[in-house]
Tab-separated table of C-alpha atoms in Angstrom:
chain	number	residue	atom	x	y	z
A	310	GLY	CA	-14.620	-14.442	-13.830
A	311	THR	CA	-12.641	-16.959	-11.881
A	312	SER	CA	-12.110	-14.369	-9.188
A	313	THR	CA	-15.790	-14.468	-8.263
A	314	LYS	CA	-15.820	-18.150	-7.721
A	315	ARG	CA	-12.337	-17.990	-5.677
A	316	PHE	CA	-14.033	-15.402	-3.271
A	317	PHE	CA	-16.701	-17.900	-2.387
A	318	ASP	CA	-14.214	-20.749	-2.276
A	319	LEU	CA	-12.096	-18.701	0.143
A	320	MET	CA	-15.226	-18.303	2.531
A	321	ASP	CA	-15.979	-22.108	2.335
A	322	THR	CA	-12.272	-22.930	3.085
A	323	TYR	CA	-11.859	-20.525	6.017
A	324	PRO	CA	-15.316	-20.311	7.720
A	325	ASP	CA	-13.770	-18.697	10.708
A	326	SER	CA	-12.529	-15.837	8.805
A	327	LYS	CA	-14.691	-12.940	7.529
A	328	PHE	CA	-14.176	-11.836	3.935
A	329	SER	CA	-15.417	-8.784	2.122
A	330	ALA	CA	-14.802	-7.111	-1.279
A	331	LEU	CA	-14.812	-3.684	-2.840
A	332	VAL	CA	-17.438	-2.983	-5.620
A	333	ASP	CA	-17.429	0.056	-7.780
A	334	ASN	CA	-19.716	-0.879	-10.680
A	335	THR	CA	-22.984	-2.741	-11.404
A	336	ASP	CA	-21.534	-5.557	-13.448
A	337	THR	CA	-19.139	-6.625	-10.471
A	338	PHE	CA	-22.111	-6.138	-7.995
A	339	GLU	CA	-24.368	-8.186	-10.150
A	340	ALA	CA	-21.908	-11.080	-10.564
A	341	LEU	CA	-21.347	-11.323	-6.978
A	342	SER	CA	-24.964	-11.145	-5.996
A	343	THR	CA	-25.835	-13.964	-8.529
A	344	PHE	CA	-23.252	-16.236	-7.257
A	345	ALA	CA	-24.228	-15.311	-3.559
A	346	LYS	CA	-27.752	-16.234	-4.461
A	347	SER	CA	-26.885	-19.365	-6.126
A	348	LYS	CA	-25.243	-20.517	-2.868
A	349	ALA	CA	-27.760	-19.187	-0.584
A	350	LEU	CA	-25.199	-16.963	1.226
A	351	LYS	CA	-24.970	-13.492	2.328
A	352	ILE	CA	-21.823	-11.644	1.586
A	353	SER	CA	-20.251	-8.476	2.808
A	354	LEU	CA	-19.339	-5.756	0.504
A	355	TRP	CA	-17.732	-2.063	0.473
A	356	MET	CA	-18.600	0.398	-2.176
A	357	ASP	CA	-15.183	1.797	-3.422
A	358	ILE	CA	-15.373	5.584	-3.905
A	359	ASN	CA	-12.898	7.463	-6.280
A	360	CYS	CA	-12.051	10.541	-4.173
A	361	GLY	CA	-9.570	11.661	-6.790
A	362	MET	CA	-6.919	8.945	-6.908
A	363	ASN	CA	-8.576	8.008	-10.381
A	364	ARG	CA	-7.563	4.445	-10.092
A	365	THR	CA	-10.595	2.495	-8.851
A	366	GLY	CA	-13.842	3.568	-7.398
A	367	ILE	CA	-17.022	5.054	-8.461
A	368	ILE	CA	-17.550	8.879	-8.761
A	369	PRO	CA	-19.542	9.982	-5.572
A	370	ASP	CA	-22.545	11.282	-7.450
A	371	GLU	CA	-26.077	9.969	-8.316
A	372	SER	CA	-24.439	6.924	-10.090
A	373	ALA	CA	-22.887	5.976	-6.588
A	374	VAL	CA	-26.303	6.332	-4.793
A	375	ALA	CA	-28.051	4.207	-7.419
A	376	LEU	CA	-25.495	1.585	-7.090
A	377	TYR	CA	-25.791	1.683	-3.240
A	378	GLN	CA	-29.449	1.511	-3.363
A	379	LYS	CA	-29.279	-1.741	-5.464
A	380	MET	CA	-26.727	-3.232	-2.900
A	381	ASP	CA	-28.917	-2.218	-0.028
A	382	ALA	CA	-32.012	-3.914	-1.746
A	383	ASP	CA	-30.209	-7.152	-2.442
A	384	PRO	CA	-31.145	-9.756	0.274
A	385	ASN	CA	-27.695	-11.497	-0.302
A	386	ILE	CA	-25.541	-8.402	0.273
A	387	GLU	CA	-24.550	-6.991	3.548
A	388	ILE	CA	-23.231	-3.587	2.911
A	389	LEU	CA	-20.225	-2.734	5.334
A	390	GLY	CA	-19.949	0.908	4.210
A	391	LEU	CA	-17.641	3.041	2.072
A	392	HIS	CA	-14.151	2.836	0.950
A	393	ALA	CA	-12.143	5.743	-0.162
A	394	TYR	CA	-8.418	5.534	-0.719
A	395	ASP	CA	-6.511	8.898	-1.336
A	396	GLY	CA	-3.148	7.702	-2.437
A	397	HIS	CA	-2.867	10.761	-4.697
A	398	ILE	CA	-2.353	12.998	-1.650
A	399	HIS	CA	1.298	13.056	-0.487
A	400	HIS	CA	2.108	16.968	0.023
A	401	LYS	CA	5.036	17.282	1.989
A	402	ASP	CA	3.692	20.274	3.969
A	403	VAL	CA	1.301	18.860	6.600
A	404	VAL	CA	-1.089	21.934	6.458
A	405	GLU	CA	-1.433	21.450	2.669
A	406	ARG	CA	-1.806	17.708	3.006
A	407	LYS	CA	-4.532	17.954	5.478
A	408	LYS	CA	-6.335	20.644	3.405
A	409	ALA	CA	-6.126	18.289	0.270
A	410	CYS	CA	-7.169	15.296	2.331
A	411	ASP	CA	-10.311	17.247	3.887
A	412	ASN	CA	-11.144	18.516	0.435
A	413	ALA	CA	-11.144	14.892	-1.005
A	414	PHE	CA	-12.898	13.396	1.863
A	415	ALA	CA	-15.779	16.084	1.826
A	416	ASN	CA	-17.154	14.381	-1.267
A	417	VAL	CA	-17.226	11.180	0.699
A	418	ILE	CA	-19.085	12.787	3.621
A	419	ASP	CA	-21.591	14.353	1.207
A	420	LEU	CA	-22.184	11.184	-0.365
A	421	LYS	CA	-22.786	9.562	3.030
A	422	LYS	CA	-25.230	12.349	3.950
A	423	ASN	CA	-27.099	11.919	0.687
A	424	LEU	CA	-27.493	8.072	1.207
A	425	VAL	CA	-28.558	8.637	4.865
A	426	SER	CA	-31.129	11.217	3.749
A	427	LYS	CA	-32.560	8.518	1.461
A	428	GLY	CA	-32.977	6.152	4.380
A	429	LEU	CA	-30.027	4.036	3.665
A	430	LYS	CA	-27.485	3.068	6.360
A	431	VAL	CA	-23.722	3.672	6.091
A	432	ASN	CA	-22.253	1.243	8.566
A	433	GLY	CA	-18.671	2.476	8.430
A	434	ILE	CA	-16.096	4.206	6.214
A	435	VAL	CA	-12.424	3.024	5.595
A	436	ALA	CA	-10.387	5.857	4.377
A	437	GLY	CA	-6.907	6.903	3.560
A	438	GLY	CA	-3.361	5.528	3.396
A	439	SER	CA	-0.156	6.240	5.375
A	440	PRO	CA	0.318	9.985	4.527
A	441	THR	CA	-3.362	10.802	5.457
A	442	PHE	CA	-4.056	8.396	8.235
A	443	PRO	CA	-3.289	11.022	11.085
A	444	PHE	CA	-6.203	13.060	9.718
A	445	HIS	CA	-8.619	10.156	9.164
A	446	ALA	CA	-7.822	8.697	12.588
A	447	LYS	CA	-9.362	11.774	14.136
A	448	ARG	CA	-12.772	11.459	12.443
A	449	GLU	CA	-15.671	9.824	14.013
A	450	SER	CA	-16.873	6.438	12.673
A	451	VAL	CA	-13.936	6.379	10.235
A	452	GLU	CA	-11.261	3.593	10.208
A	453	ALA	CA	-7.884	4.717	8.810
A	454	SER	CA	-6.009	2.414	6.555
A	455	PRO	CA	-2.211	2.945	6.684
A	456	GLY	CA	0.105	0.386	5.293
A	457	THR	CA	3.730	1.680	5.147
A	458	THR	CA	3.715	2.499	8.800
A	459	LEU	CA	4.535	-1.158	9.477
A	460	LEU	CA	7.908	-0.942	7.572
A	461	TRP	CA	8.602	2.881	7.360
A	462	ASP	CA	10.782	3.796	4.546
A	463	ALA	CA	13.190	6.484	3.482
A	464	GLY	CA	10.794	8.094	1.062
A	465	TYR	CA	8.057	8.708	3.582
A	466	ALA	CA	10.675	9.459	6.370
A	467	ALA	CA	11.850	12.392	4.300
A	468	SER	CA	8.381	13.560	3.204
A	469	PHE	CA	6.558	13.283	6.573
A	470	PRO	CA	9.044	13.750	9.278
A	471	GLU	CA	6.098	14.983	11.696
A	472	MET	CA	4.877	11.382	11.842
A	473	GLU	CA	8.097	10.355	13.776
A	474	PHE	CA	8.276	6.742	12.504
A	475	LEU	CA	11.503	4.927	12.350
A	476	PRO	CA	12.676	3.164	9.257
A	477	ALA	CA	12.400	-0.586	10.027
A	478	ALA	CA	13.580	-2.311	6.760
A	479	VAL	CA	17.338	-2.208	6.118
A	480	LEU	CA	18.914	-3.766	2.969
A	481	LEU	CA	22.442	-5.309	3.382
A	482	THR	CA	24.485	-4.983	0.316
A	483	ARG	CA	28.050	-5.263	-0.725
A	484	ILE	CA	30.664	-3.296	-2.977
A	485	VAL	CA	31.420	-5.969	-5.799
A	486	SER	CA	33.343	-3.791	-8.076
A	487	LYS	CA	35.281	-0.533	-8.545
A	488	PRO	CA	35.469	-0.282	-12.377
A	489	ASN	CA	37.266	3.041	-12.314
A	490	GLU	CA	38.195	5.637	-9.892
A	491	ASN	CA	34.881	7.403	-9.720
A	492	THR	CA	32.489	4.458	-9.786
A	493	VAL	CA	31.470	1.712	-7.281
A	494	CYS	CA	29.123	-1.163	-7.941
A	495	LEU	CA	26.958	-2.905	-5.508
A	496	ASP	CA	24.837	-6.109	-5.497
A	497	LEU	CA	21.639	-4.351	-5.418
A	498	GLY	CA	19.890	-4.839	-8.697
A	499	HIS	CA	16.298	-4.975	-9.701
A	500	LYS	CA	16.035	-8.572	-8.243
A	501	HIS	CA	16.940	-7.106	-4.800
A	502	MET	CA	15.243	-3.643	-4.615
A	503	ALA	CA	12.218	-2.219	-6.531
A	504	SER	CA	13.278	0.059	-9.440
A	505	GLU	CA	10.035	2.057	-10.191
A	506	MET	CA	11.109	5.031	-8.306
A	507	PRO	CA	13.577	7.774	-9.631
A	508	PHE	CA	17.082	8.153	-8.237
A	509	PRO	CA	17.832	8.021	-5.468
A	510	ARG	CA	16.213	4.690	-4.714
A	511	VAL	CA	17.971	4.188	-1.227
A	512	GLN	CA	19.346	6.235	1.480
A	513	PHE	CA	22.606	4.738	2.499
A	514	LEU	CA	23.491	4.706	6.314
A	515	ASN	CA	27.134	4.518	5.819
A	516	MET	CA	27.944	5.919	2.308
A	517	ASN	CA	26.118	9.046	1.363
A	518	ASP	CA	29.004	10.956	-0.461
A	519	CYS	CA	28.094	9.210	-3.951
A	520	ILE	CA	25.355	9.646	-6.557
A	521	GLN	CA	22.980	6.709	-7.675
A	522	LYS	CA	23.565	6.592	-11.455
A	523	GLY	CA	22.210	3.148	-12.621
A	524	GLN	CA	20.462	-0.059	-11.711
A	525	SER	CA	20.181	-3.362	-13.638
A	526	GLU	CA	19.181	-6.852	-12.685
A	527	GLU	CA	22.074	-7.673	-10.460
A	528	HIS	CA	23.876	-4.237	-10.182
A	529	PHE	CA	23.635	-0.670	-8.619
A	530	VAL	CA	26.158	1.802	-9.904
A	531	LEU	CA	27.151	4.922	-7.952
A	532	GLY	CA	29.423	7.862	-9.004
A	533	CYS	CA	31.767	8.983	-6.342
A	534	GLU	CA	34.400	11.754	-6.332
A	535	ASN	CA	36.949	9.371	-5.162
A	536	VAL	CA	36.603	5.623	-4.430
A	537	THR	CA	40.055	4.885	-2.857
A	538	HIS	CA	38.605	4.617	0.638
A	539	LEU	CA	35.872	2.196	-0.398
A	540	LYS	CA	36.778	-1.376	-0.448
A	541	VAL	CA	35.416	-4.227	-2.649
A	542	GLY	CA	33.539	-6.593	-0.272
A	543	ALA	CA	32.576	-3.869	2.072
A	544	VAL	CA	29.100	-3.849	3.668
A	545	CYS	CA	26.635	-0.967	2.953
A	546	TYR	CA	23.292	-0.490	4.649
A	547	ALA	CA	20.709	1.023	2.634
A	548	LEU	CA	17.071	2.071	3.406
A	549	PRO	CA	14.638	1.714	0.554
A	550	VAL	CA	12.991	4.937	-0.665
A	551	HIS	CA	9.763	2.601	-1.308
A	552	ILE	CA	9.597	-0.506	0.893
A	553	CYS	CA	6.330	-1.936	-0.406
A	554	PRO	CA	7.467	-3.569	-3.629
A	555	THR	CA	10.813	-4.316	-2.177
A	556	VAL	CA	9.818	-6.419	0.671
A	557	ALA	CA	8.096	-8.844	-1.541
A	558	LYS	CA	11.447	-9.710	-3.279
A	559	TYR	CA	12.612	-11.678	-0.167
A	560	GLU	CA	11.548	-14.892	1.318
A	561	ALA	CA	11.947	-13.673	4.820
A	562	LEU	CA	12.866	-10.775	6.876
A	563	GLN	CA	15.754	-11.131	9.412
A	564	VAL	CA	14.889	-9.336	12.609
A	565	VAL	CA	17.983	-7.702	14.262
A	566	SER	CA	18.067	-6.537	17.943
A	567	GLU	CA	21.332	-5.137	19.403
A	568	GLY	CA	23.311	-6.356	16.563
A	569	GLN	CA	22.009	-9.956	16.740
A	570	VAL	CA	19.436	-11.814	14.387
A	571	ILE	CA	16.898	-13.027	16.857
A	572	GLU	CA	14.039	-14.064	14.666
A	573	SER	CA	12.961	-14.493	11.074
A	574	TRP	CA	9.727	-13.235	9.518
A	575	LYS	CA	8.272	-14.960	6.505
A	576	VAL	CA	7.054	-12.599	3.812
A	577	ALA	CA	3.483	-13.684	2.892
A	578	ALA	CA	3.701	-11.709	-0.434
A	579	ARG	CA	6.448	-13.680	-1.778
A	580	ASN	CA	6.024	-16.784	-3.949
A	581	GLN	CA	2.491	-15.937	-4.617
A	582	GLN	CA	0.423	-18.930	-5.663
A	583	ILE	CA	-3.264	-19.396	-6.289
A	584	SER	CA	-4.295	-22.394	-4.395
A	585	ILE	CA	-7.921	-21.709	-4.242
C-alpha cells in the first residue's frame, strides 16, 4: 500500500540515513522487492520472527526458511538478519524470566543454524525488550533492543528491581476537588496519563495512603480514609506505571536538576503527522 511507497520516499528524502524494514510474509516481501526493482535500488530488510509474542513475525519453521531463501536470492534485497521481540516475557523472578527468555530464543538460534547449514548468511539478530535485554546483551552477535530503559517507569521498577534503573519521568498533578470526606480528585485524566493499565496506574511520591478508584478524561479519583490533611490545589508527584503511551501525551518534557528546570526535550511521538 501507501506505506511501501513512503518507505522509499523516506530513503530519497534522507539519503544520509539508513532505513530498514521488517518482513514476516511473502506478500510484504514481494511488494517491497517489486518497488525496489522498479527504482533500481537495493533495500535492507530484517525477517521478523514470532518467538512466542504472537503479535507479528513468522513462525521459525520451514516457512521461515523458504521466505529467507527468497529474500537471499533477490538482487534488490540486503538481508540484515533476524528480529525477535519477546514482549510476552515479563516474569518478576529473574531466574524464571531468564529461563523463559532462553527457551523462546532457542527457536531463533535453531532457525539461524538451519539457515547457515543451507549456505545462507545471517548477519545479525536483534532481540528482546526491556525485561529481557540483560540476557540478550550477553549473547554473541545479538543486539539487544530495550526501550523503557530510557524513561524507566514504576511498573518495571516494581517488577524488575534487580536492574537498578531509576524512574526518570514524573507527572506533576494537583488536587482539584474533595467531593466528600473520603475522596479526592486530581487533574490526571486520560488526556494526561495512559489508561490501558489496571489500577494502580501511578505510584505517588507524596501521597500513598489512598486507593486509586477511577479515571476519566480530565479526572483521577482516589479513595482515602481521611482527606482533611489534603488541600485543594496541593501538588502531587506521580510515577506512571507505564511510561510509553503516557510520554506521547505531552509536547515536551521539562528536565529538572536540583529542583530547577534546566532544559526542555521535545517529544517526537507527539503531534504525529505524515509528511512523506
